[in-house]
Amino acid sequence: YLIDHAAFRSRCCIIVSRAQYSTVYDHNEKVMKTCKKMGIKTVAVHSDVDANAVHVKMADEAVCVGPAPTSKSYLNMDAIMNAIRQTGAQAVHPGYGFLSENKEFAKRLAAEGVSFIGPDTHAIQAMGDKIESKLIAKAAKVNTIPGFDGVVKDADEAVRIANEIGYPVMIKASAGGGGKGMRIAWNDEETREGFRFSSQEAASSFGDDRLLIEKFIDNPRHIEIQVLADKHGNALWLNERECSIQRRNQKVVEEAPSTFLDPETRRAMGEQAVSLAKAVNYSSAGTVEFLVDSRKNFYFLEMNTRLQVEHPITECITGLDLVQQMIRIAKGFPLQHTQAEIPINGWAIESRVYAEDPYKSFGLPSIGRLSQYQEPLNLHNVRVDSGIEEGSDISIYYDPMISKLVTYGATRAEALKKMEDALDNYVIRGVTHNIPLLREIIVHPRFISGDISTKFLPEVYPEGFKGHQLTATGRKELLATAASLFVAAQLRAQKFLGDLRVSNTQQERRSWELCVELEKGVHMLGVSRSGATYTVEIDGDKLEVSSDWNLASPLLTVTLNGIHRTLQCLSRNAAGEISLQYLGTTFKLRVLSKLAAALSVHMPEKVPEDTSSILRSPMPGTVVAVSVKAGDTVAEGQEICVIEAMKMQNSMTAAKTAKVRSVHCKPGETVGEGDLLVELE
Amino acid sequence: MAMAALAAVRRCRVLLHGAVKSSFRGSPSQPRSYSAGRLSVQERIERKRQAALVGGGQKRIDAQHGRGKLTARERVALLLDPDSFVEYDAFVEHRCSDFGMEADHNKFPGDSVVTGQGRINGRLVYVFSQDFTVFGGSLSGAHAQKICKIMDQAMLVGAPVIGLNDSGGARIQEGVESLAGYADIFLRNVMASGVVPQISLIMGPCAGGAVYSPALTDFTFMVKDTSYLFITGPDVVKSVTNEDVTQEELGGAKTHTAVSGVAHKAFENDIDALLNLREFFNFLPLSNKDPSPVTECHDPSDRLVPGLDTLVPLESTKAYDMLDVIHSIVDERDFFEIMPNYAKNIVVGFARMNGRTVGIVGNQPKVASGCLDINSSVKGARFVRFCDAFNVPIITFVDVPGFLPGTAQEYGGIIRHGAKLLYAFAEATVPKITIITRKAYGGAYDVMSSKHLRGDVNYAWPSAEVAVMGAKGAVQIIFRGKNNQADAEAEYVEKFANPFPAAVRGFVDDIVVPSTTRRRICRDLEVLATKKQTNPWKKHANVPL
């Protein structure tokens, strides 16, 4: 697209943020790339712990605005205003989260004559307030959710309001965006609990403890419209994004366009979105979120006055660079396009790759250092926006997004296939990540057919996510790969270069009898070799496995009976234990020689410790509250303590009714994953 | 000559064995009458051989299995390449005639140990495996003699000795002969020390005098829950010191790998231990005359490690994990750590660089700031001396704030123990490459394979600080009693908290970008492969023990 150098002659543009809604320097990276294209210098602000972050390295200048806690750095307006004065920045790009939707901040910028890349204060104010925004929406003839009502002072009032609306209701922070801090209550008790959590989260994340309670629409789809409006009263809708796949009300997989909308609904939604934007004199890029029910009725949810995490998929199908458009608009230029010129070209899918454990409530945060990290950029039509690199630390201070992985194709099927490949080729080591879940979602028949809602995950995995379930063929592929890898490693262990003392009389082996354990099943395999191809016999079937058997590469590309697969070898040890990532999920196998397997029956079983009487932290975080002390008797399910991690509060409950033997944590303490919190008798 | 003769003998023996077997099996039901006497010998041979294979009998084998342990022969079979084991002395029997030991039912062909040689991944190794099913694996004169025989031969041909220990102790019936047997082994352990690698894997009890053989070998590994090492058992301890202690607490794997430092690593069970031993063996040269082994390597030697550029925290008081550095630099993240649970403020172990085995020594900032204390000095010193004895290049990662102060350390003799590490690095003539990742303070800087101790290639990362001490302490001494301490501290940091003071004096050869460290080391090792250096002639050196 056209690069409009004249549009913005500022010497300097300041980037304020790291992520709250995501590790948003990924977004900063994008902004900086666009600025560079347009000849604009950039300044990054960062907290102490982010001094080495990618966005800091990419920027032309960097200013530290304080220590790690966000309230002292990224939310510290004084420090950021100082940074602006110090560098002479003429515009601010607020990223998302933090101050991006803070009207006070926008006001202070305006007072100093600094442009804010984004909508003006009035629009932020109007749309940032959930209650006011609905009133405006109603006035602009936008469909709104029935039963919606006011601000909440205490738990009793919350219960009263909830009863007025009728259950189920949802409770969230007024100032919060997305599903952040949103809780659903089905009765009075849950309303009280939801009130407590949400108000605490609201205070810690937004410095504004107002709450919102409204009717909860069961089984909805979350579909949003991207809008673009200039300062001259023009506005466009750039089609929709389907963001229904969510966990705990946070988006996981998004796509554009949606499989669900017909052209009429799309136009109706687009037109309402535009009329809302016009109603608040909106200028810049924005997103109008709707809930859509199964009869294609849609209700206005909220408007996000910032560029969202999932904006790249809209860029893919429309060909517009939204950041560039925002900068043009901030400078006062009119829109370059008309509504008729906005196309839907092909299909784009975005997976949010998080550093979290998908086996715990579809994703509890994990931390660590990315010991190995390799994005699947070797593939065509794959885009990865991330703010991290090999060696980066994922800390407990922010949300755990690693990257947004976008694939594009002429058709949805093509984009989905590309996503499979991209996920298989994505190497992330050192932190637990959600690729197993993403990889399963995109191949699930319900997802493929487009039969989804925001309830997709709990409906498809009512018992919680358990990883890929192997088919009979899949099992054989996995066993054959592990056995071949084992043999390849064994053969290499005998290759000493230039060593004349290796036996000449010992014959090179051509066949092996192996015993492979997988998911408590034990399989006897025969392996024979010719060159780099192994023929593996499993229960009468023969599989041919060939590969270059590079034992140093994290990726293991094999051909199994002619089918090409990319697996990842996560670990391999002398005792025959092999961890393979196959179709996204990690499987633990153990390969032993026939002799070792036969003898292993004599090995003593080591008893794992009884976990029902000890409570360990499921993730790293901070202890917010401890509700018990030694000697107390707790009932099963009773709250023992609350751990806050990545701005989420998690209630830890007793696994059985028992007396508390000892308490090993206290409020304010930082705990690591697996740390002992409380022991029961 | 000796080797050729031995090989010839071995071939004959094997052939003979095969011939005997086939003729015997070929016509078992029709003994030829004209050779009845000869057949009876064959029959006896076969019987004895069969008897040797079952050791103390099926009942005791079952009991051994019941304890979660494998038999001596099963262990050998797992340790060595299939069909590579050549047994010696299967017909040796004990010679004791007291206490009814002379009775036939008290004689076991091979006695209480299985010995021989075989291959691990094609490379020669001598093995003895004590058989607990025969008299509890107790050591008789014959048992000792068998072990001595293979040790002697291992020395002759230059091949490592692996001992699989599972023995109740001395054969009490034999009295002093048993003690003599121990001493014979000890002597050979000492003679072989530094000539061929010696490895002990404790797979059952090992008590009393017996413990000194493993203690004299280069590496002692243990099996968790089923192996014990102690001078005297819990009963004697109770009667002498009135302490109540279990076998596990007194001499179990946990005690020796975490508290006493007697053992170098522990494994889950017999199979795990033996498979790991195979892996470990691949790192070792066969003898002091052999070079450090080079295996086929798939990891590019010029691989950049971008993560290292951000690994060292900006604040010099913040910790990081030296294992992250090591894992990302060595081939395929494959690091066989020695003593991972003991004196964790220093990390030692084997890895490969471009296929070649190297010894890694690194201060661990994560534990006690990576300081040197008594235990870490001794741990490091012993490892460095092994590497030097067996031609294994040493790569040292330095982040050391100094020696640990305090009465506990001074009373414990940190001076003489710290001297061991200093001595080991100074004495070593193998290729020595040193990377200062951050702090190299005080005497500890000198100790950690510094240029002054004949370091071949010494690098500093940009985060390196080579100084007598940290800024705060230094300023308190230089500007004692003056007020402008903060300014002085800043000045000191500016002057010394960087690699320049060392670099301008040539005490480091270069300041390198951390991400290029692997590439640099691989190139240097190639250059240093032909390094030749000798120390002055001496009967032996006098390391401060």
mmCIF file with all atom_site columns, C-alpha atoms in Angstrom, chain B residues 248-348:
data_model
loop_
_atom_site.group_PDB
_atom_site.id
_atom_site.type_symbol
_atom_site.label_atom_id
_atom_site.label_alt_id
_atom_site.label_comp_id
_atom_site.label_asym_id
_atom_site.label_entity_id
_atom_site.label_seq_id
_atom_site.pdbx_PDB_ins_code
_atom_site.Cartn_x
_atom_site.Cartn_y
_atom_site.Cartn_z
_atom_site.occupancy
_atom_site.B_iso_or_equiv
_atom_site.pdbx_formal_charge
_atom_site.auth_seq_id
_atom_site.auth_comp_id
_atom_site.auth_asym_id
_atom_site.auth_atom_id
_atom_site.pdbx_PDB_model_num
ATOM 1   C CA . GLU B 1 248 ? 19.333 -45.093 54.268 1.00 0.00 ? 248 GLU B CA 1
ATOM 2   C CA . GLU B 1 249 ? 20.160 -42.070 56.411 1.00 0.00 ? 249 GLU B CA 1
ATOM 3   C CA . LEU B 1 250 ? 23.607 -43.329 57.245 1.00 0.00 ? 250 LEU B CA 1
ATOM 4   C CA . GLY B 1 251 ? 24.773 -44.391 53.815 1.00 0.00 ? 251 GLY B CA 1
ATOM 5   C CA . GLY B 1 252 ? 21.970 -44.242 51.264 1.00 0.00 ? 252 GLY B CA 1
ATOM 6   C CA . ALA B 1 253 ? 22.183 -42.615 47.863 1.00 0.00 ? 253 ALA B CA 1
ATOM 7   C CA . LYS B 1 254 ? 20.713 -39.359 49.120 1.00 0.00 ? 254 LYS B CA 1
ATOM 8   C CA . THR B 1 255 ? 23.234 -39.048 51.927 1.00 0.00 ? 255 THR B CA 1
ATOM 9   C CA . HIS B 1 256 ? 26.220 -39.649 49.722 1.00 0.00 ? 256 HIS B CA 1
ATOM 10  C CA . THR B 1 257 ? 25.136 -37.573 46.759 1.00 0.00 ? 257 THR B CA 1
ATOM 11  C CA . ALA B 1 258 ? 23.889 -34.578 48.754 1.00 0.00 ? 258 ALA B CA 1
ATOM 12  C CA . VAL B 1 259 ? 25.634 -34.564 52.130 1.00 0.00 ? 259 VAL B CA 1
ATOM 13  C CA . SER B 1 260 ? 28.923 -36.441 52.173 1.00 0.00 ? 260 SER B CA 1
ATOM 14  C CA . GLY B 1 261 ? 29.951 -36.057 48.552 1.00 0.00 ? 261 GLY B CA 1
ATOM 15  C CA . VAL B 1 262 ? 31.153 -39.673 48.499 1.00 0.00 ? 262 VAL B CA 1
ATOM 16  C CA . ALA B 1 263 ? 29.021 -40.568 45.482 1.00 0.00 ? 263 ALA B CA 1
ATOM 17  C CA . HIS B 1 264 ? 28.823 -38.607 42.260 1.00 0.00 ? 264 HIS B CA 1
ATOM 18  C CA . LYS B 1 265 ? 25.300 -39.352 41.151 1.00 0.00 ? 265 LYS B CA 1
ATOM 19  C CA . ALA B 1 266 ? 22.365 -41.616 41.980 1.00 0.00 ? 266 ALA B CA 1
ATOM 20  C CA . PHE B 1 267 ? 19.943 -43.367 39.651 1.00 0.00 ? 267 PHE B CA 1
ATOM 21  C CA . GLU B 1 268 ? 16.404 -44.622 40.108 1.00 0.00 ? 268 GLU B CA 1
ATOM 22  C CA . ASN B 1 269 ? 16.996 -48.359 39.777 1.00 0.00 ? 269 ASN B CA 1
ATOM 23  C CA . ASP B 1 270 ? 19.389 -50.938 38.362 1.00 0.00 ? 270 ASP B CA 1
ATOM 24  C CA . ILE B 1 271 ? 18.237 -50.567 34.772 1.00 0.00 ? 271 ILE B CA 1
ATOM 25  C CA . ASP B 1 272 ? 18.275 -46.794 34.871 1.00 0.00 ? 272 ASP B CA 1
ATOM 26  C CA . ALA B 1 273 ? 21.741 -46.863 36.406 1.00 0.00 ? 273 ALA B CA 1
ATOM 27  C CA . LEU B 1 274 ? 23.228 -49.272 33.886 1.00 0.00 ? 274 LEU B CA 1
ATOM 28  C CA . LEU B 1 275 ? 21.764 -47.506 30.862 1.00 0.00 ? 275 LEU B CA 1
ATOM 29  C CA . ASN B 1 276 ? 23.055 -44.191 32.166 1.00 0.00 ? 276 ASN B CA 1
ATOM 30  C CA . LEU B 1 277 ? 26.443 -45.735 32.779 1.00 0.00 ? 277 LEU B CA 1
ATOM 31  C CA . ARG B 1 278 ? 26.588 -46.685 29.092 1.00 0.00 ? 278 ARG B CA 1
ATOM 32  C CA . GLU B 1 279 ? 25.856 -43.083 28.200 1.00 0.00 ? 279 GLU B CA 1
ATOM 33  C CA . PHE B 1 280 ? 28.450 -41.829 30.667 1.00 0.00 ? 280 PHE B CA 1
ATOM 34  C CA . PHE B 1 281 ? 31.063 -44.252 29.358 1.00 0.00 ? 281 PHE B CA 1
ATOM 35  C CA . ASN B 1 282 ? 30.821 -42.671 25.915 1.00 0.00 ? 282 ASN B CA 1
ATOM 36  C CA . PHE B 1 283 ? 32.258 -39.446 27.318 1.00 0.00 ? 283 PHE B CA 1
ATOM 37  C CA . LEU B 1 284 ? 35.416 -41.080 28.622 1.00 0.00 ? 284 LEU B CA 1
ATOM 38  C CA . PRO B 1 285 ? 38.687 -41.785 26.866 1.00 0.00 ? 285 PRO B CA 1
ATOM 39  C CA . LEU B 1 286 ? 39.793 -45.394 27.251 1.00 0.00 ? 286 LEU B CA 1
ATOM 40  C CA . SER B 1 287 ? 43.061 -44.560 28.952 1.00 0.00 ? 287 SER B CA 1
ATOM 41  C CA . ASN B 1 288 ? 45.533 -41.770 29.647 1.00 0.00 ? 288 ASN B CA 1
ATOM 42  C CA . LYS B 1 289 ? 47.205 -42.571 26.311 1.00 0.00 ? 289 LYS B CA 1
ATOM 43  C CA . ASP B 1 290 ? 43.981 -42.041 24.355 1.00 0.00 ? 290 ASP B CA 1
ATOM 44  C CA . PRO B 1 291 ? 42.638 -38.679 23.267 1.00 0.00 ? 291 PRO B CA 1
ATOM 45  C CA . SER B 1 292 ? 39.335 -37.288 24.413 1.00 0.00 ? 292 SER B CA 1
ATOM 46  C CA . PRO B 1 293 ? 36.775 -39.161 22.281 1.00 0.00 ? 293 PRO B CA 1
ATOM 47  C CA . VAL B 1 294 ? 35.033 -37.476 19.371 1.00 0.00 ? 294 VAL B CA 1
ATOM 48  C CA . THR B 1 295 ? 31.591 -38.692 18.327 1.00 0.00 ? 295 THR B CA 1
ATOM 49  C CA . GLU B 1 296 ? 29.507 -37.834 15.321 1.00 0.00 ? 296 GLU B CA 1
ATOM 50  C CA . CYS B 1 297 ? 27.852 -34.484 15.991 1.00 0.00 ? 297 CYS B CA 1
ATOM 51  C CA . HIS B 1 298 ? 24.755 -32.983 14.396 1.00 0.00 ? 298 HIS B CA 1
ATOM 52  C CA . ASP B 1 299 ? 24.898 -29.668 16.216 1.00 0.00 ? 299 ASP B CA 1
ATOM 53  C CA . PRO B 1 300 ? 26.613 -27.028 14.032 1.00 0.00 ? 300 PRO B CA 1
ATOM 54  C CA . SER B 1 301 ? 29.846 -25.867 15.634 1.00 0.00 ? 301 SER B CA 1
ATOM 55  C CA . ASP B 1 302 ? 29.176 -22.295 14.512 1.00 0.00 ? 302 ASP B CA 1
ATOM 56  C CA . ARG B 1 303 ? 25.663 -22.164 15.969 1.00 0.00 ? 303 ARG B CA 1
ATOM 57  C CA . LEU B 1 304 ? 24.899 -18.792 17.519 1.00 0.00 ? 304 LEU B CA 1
ATOM 58  C CA . VAL B 1 305 ? 23.143 -18.682 20.873 1.00 0.00 ? 305 VAL B CA 1
ATOM 59  C CA . PRO B 1 306 ? 21.156 -15.430 20.885 1.00 0.00 ? 306 PRO B CA 1
ATOM 60  C CA . GLY B 1 307 ? 19.693 -16.143 24.316 1.00 0.00 ? 307 GLY B CA 1
ATOM 61  C CA . LEU B 1 308 ? 23.081 -15.686 25.943 1.00 0.00 ? 308 LEU B CA 1
ATOM 62  C CA . ASP B 1 309 ? 23.195 -12.005 25.068 1.00 0.00 ? 309 ASP B CA 1
ATOM 63  C CA . THR B 1 310 ? 20.441 -11.286 27.556 1.00 0.00 ? 310 THR B CA 1
ATOM 64  C CA . LEU B 1 311 ? 21.055 -14.012 30.095 1.00 0.00 ? 311 LEU B CA 1
ATOM 65  C CA . VAL B 1 312 ? 23.276 -12.200 32.552 1.00 0.00 ? 312 VAL B CA 1
ATOM 66  C CA . PRO B 1 313 ? 21.036 -9.786  34.496 1.00 0.00 ? 313 PRO B CA 1
ATOM 67  C CA . LEU B 1 314 ? 21.881 -6.112  34.420 1.00 0.00 ? 314 LEU B CA 1
ATOM 68  C CA . GLU B 1 315 ? 21.977 -5.915  38.211 1.00 0.00 ? 315 GLU B CA 1
ATOM 69  C CA . SER B 1 316 ? 25.092 -7.671  39.381 1.00 0.00 ? 316 SER B CA 1
ATOM 70  C CA . THR B 1 317 ? 23.293 -8.822  42.520 1.00 0.00 ? 317 THR B CA 1
ATOM 71  C CA . LYS B 1 318 ? 20.730 -10.834 40.584 1.00 0.00 ? 318 LYS B CA 1
ATOM 72  C CA . ALA B 1 319 ? 21.190 -14.527 40.029 1.00 0.00 ? 319 ALA B CA 1
ATOM 73  C CA . TYR B 1 320 ? 20.893 -16.583 36.879 1.00 0.00 ? 320 TYR B CA 1
ATOM 74  C CA . ASP B 1 321 ? 21.349 -20.243 36.190 1.00 0.00 ? 321 ASP B CA 1
ATOM 75  C CA . MET B 1 322 ? 24.786 -21.238 34.931 1.00 0.00 ? 322 MET B CA 1
ATOM 76  C CA . LEU B 1 323 ? 23.216 -24.440 33.659 1.00 0.00 ? 323 LEU B CA 1
ATOM 77  C CA . ASP B 1 324 ? 21.330 -22.291 31.106 1.00 0.00 ? 324 ASP B CA 1
ATOM 78  C CA . VAL B 1 325 ? 24.700 -21.102 29.809 1.00 0.00 ? 325 VAL B CA 1
ATOM 79  C CA . ILE B 1 326 ? 26.143 -24.586 29.701 1.00 0.00 ? 326 ILE B CA 1
ATOM 80  C CA . HIS B 1 327 ? 23.128 -26.265 28.108 1.00 0.00 ? 327 HIS B CA 1
ATOM 81  C CA . SER B 1 328 ? 22.860 -23.725 25.358 1.00 0.00 ? 328 SER B CA 1
ATOM 82  C CA . ILE B 1 329 ? 26.559 -23.796 24.465 1.00 0.00 ? 329 ILE B CA 1
ATOM 83  C CA . VAL B 1 330 ? 27.343 -27.518 24.455 1.00 0.00 ? 330 VAL B CA 1
ATOM 84  C CA . ASP B 1 331 ? 26.331 -29.984 21.749 1.00 0.00 ? 331 ASP B CA 1
ATOM 85  C CA . GLU B 1 332 ? 22.630 -30.795 21.737 1.00 0.00 ? 332 GLU B CA 1
ATOM 86  C CA . ARG B 1 333 ? 22.106 -29.484 25.284 1.00 0.00 ? 333 ARG B CA 1
ATOM 87  C CA . ASP B 1 334 ? 23.590 -32.771 26.426 1.00 0.00 ? 334 ASP B CA 1
ATOM 88  C CA . PHE B 1 335 ? 25.360 -32.272 29.762 1.00 0.00 ? 335 PHE B CA 1
ATOM 89  C CA . PHE B 1 336 ? 26.201 -35.144 32.072 1.00 0.00 ? 336 PHE B CA 1
ATOM 90  C CA . GLU B 1 337 ? 26.431 -33.408 35.392 1.00 0.00 ? 337 GLU B CA 1
ATOM 91  C CA . ILE B 1 338 ? 28.670 -34.863 38.076 1.00 0.00 ? 338 ILE B CA 1
ATOM 92  C CA . MET B 1 339 ? 27.568 -34.384 41.685 1.00 0.00 ? 339 MET B CA 1
ATOM 93  C CA . PRO B 1 340 ? 24.458 -32.368 40.777 1.00 0.00 ? 340 PRO B CA 1
ATOM 94  C CA . ASN B 1 341 ? 23.202 -32.364 44.357 1.00 0.00 ? 341 ASN B CA 1
ATOM 95  C CA . TYR B 1 342 ? 26.414 -31.668 46.238 1.00 0.00 ? 342 TYR B CA 1
ATOM 96  C CA . ALA B 1 343 ? 28.113 -28.274 46.624 1.00 0.00 ? 343 ALA B CA 1
ATOM 97  C CA . LYS B 1 344 ? 25.692 -26.842 44.109 1.00 0.00 ? 344 LYS B CA 1
ATOM 98  C CA . ASN B 1 345 ? 27.527 -23.524 44.039 1.00 0.00 ? 345 ASN B CA 1
ATOM 99  C CA . ILE B 1 346 ? 29.843 -25.108 41.496 1.00 0.00 ? 346 ILE B CA 1
ATOM 100 C CA . VAL B 1 347 ? 28.689 -27.081 38.468 1.00 0.00 ? 347 VAL B CA 1
ATOM 101 C CA . VAL B 1 348 ? 30.908 -29.774 36.963 1.00 0.00 ? 348 VAL B CA 1
#
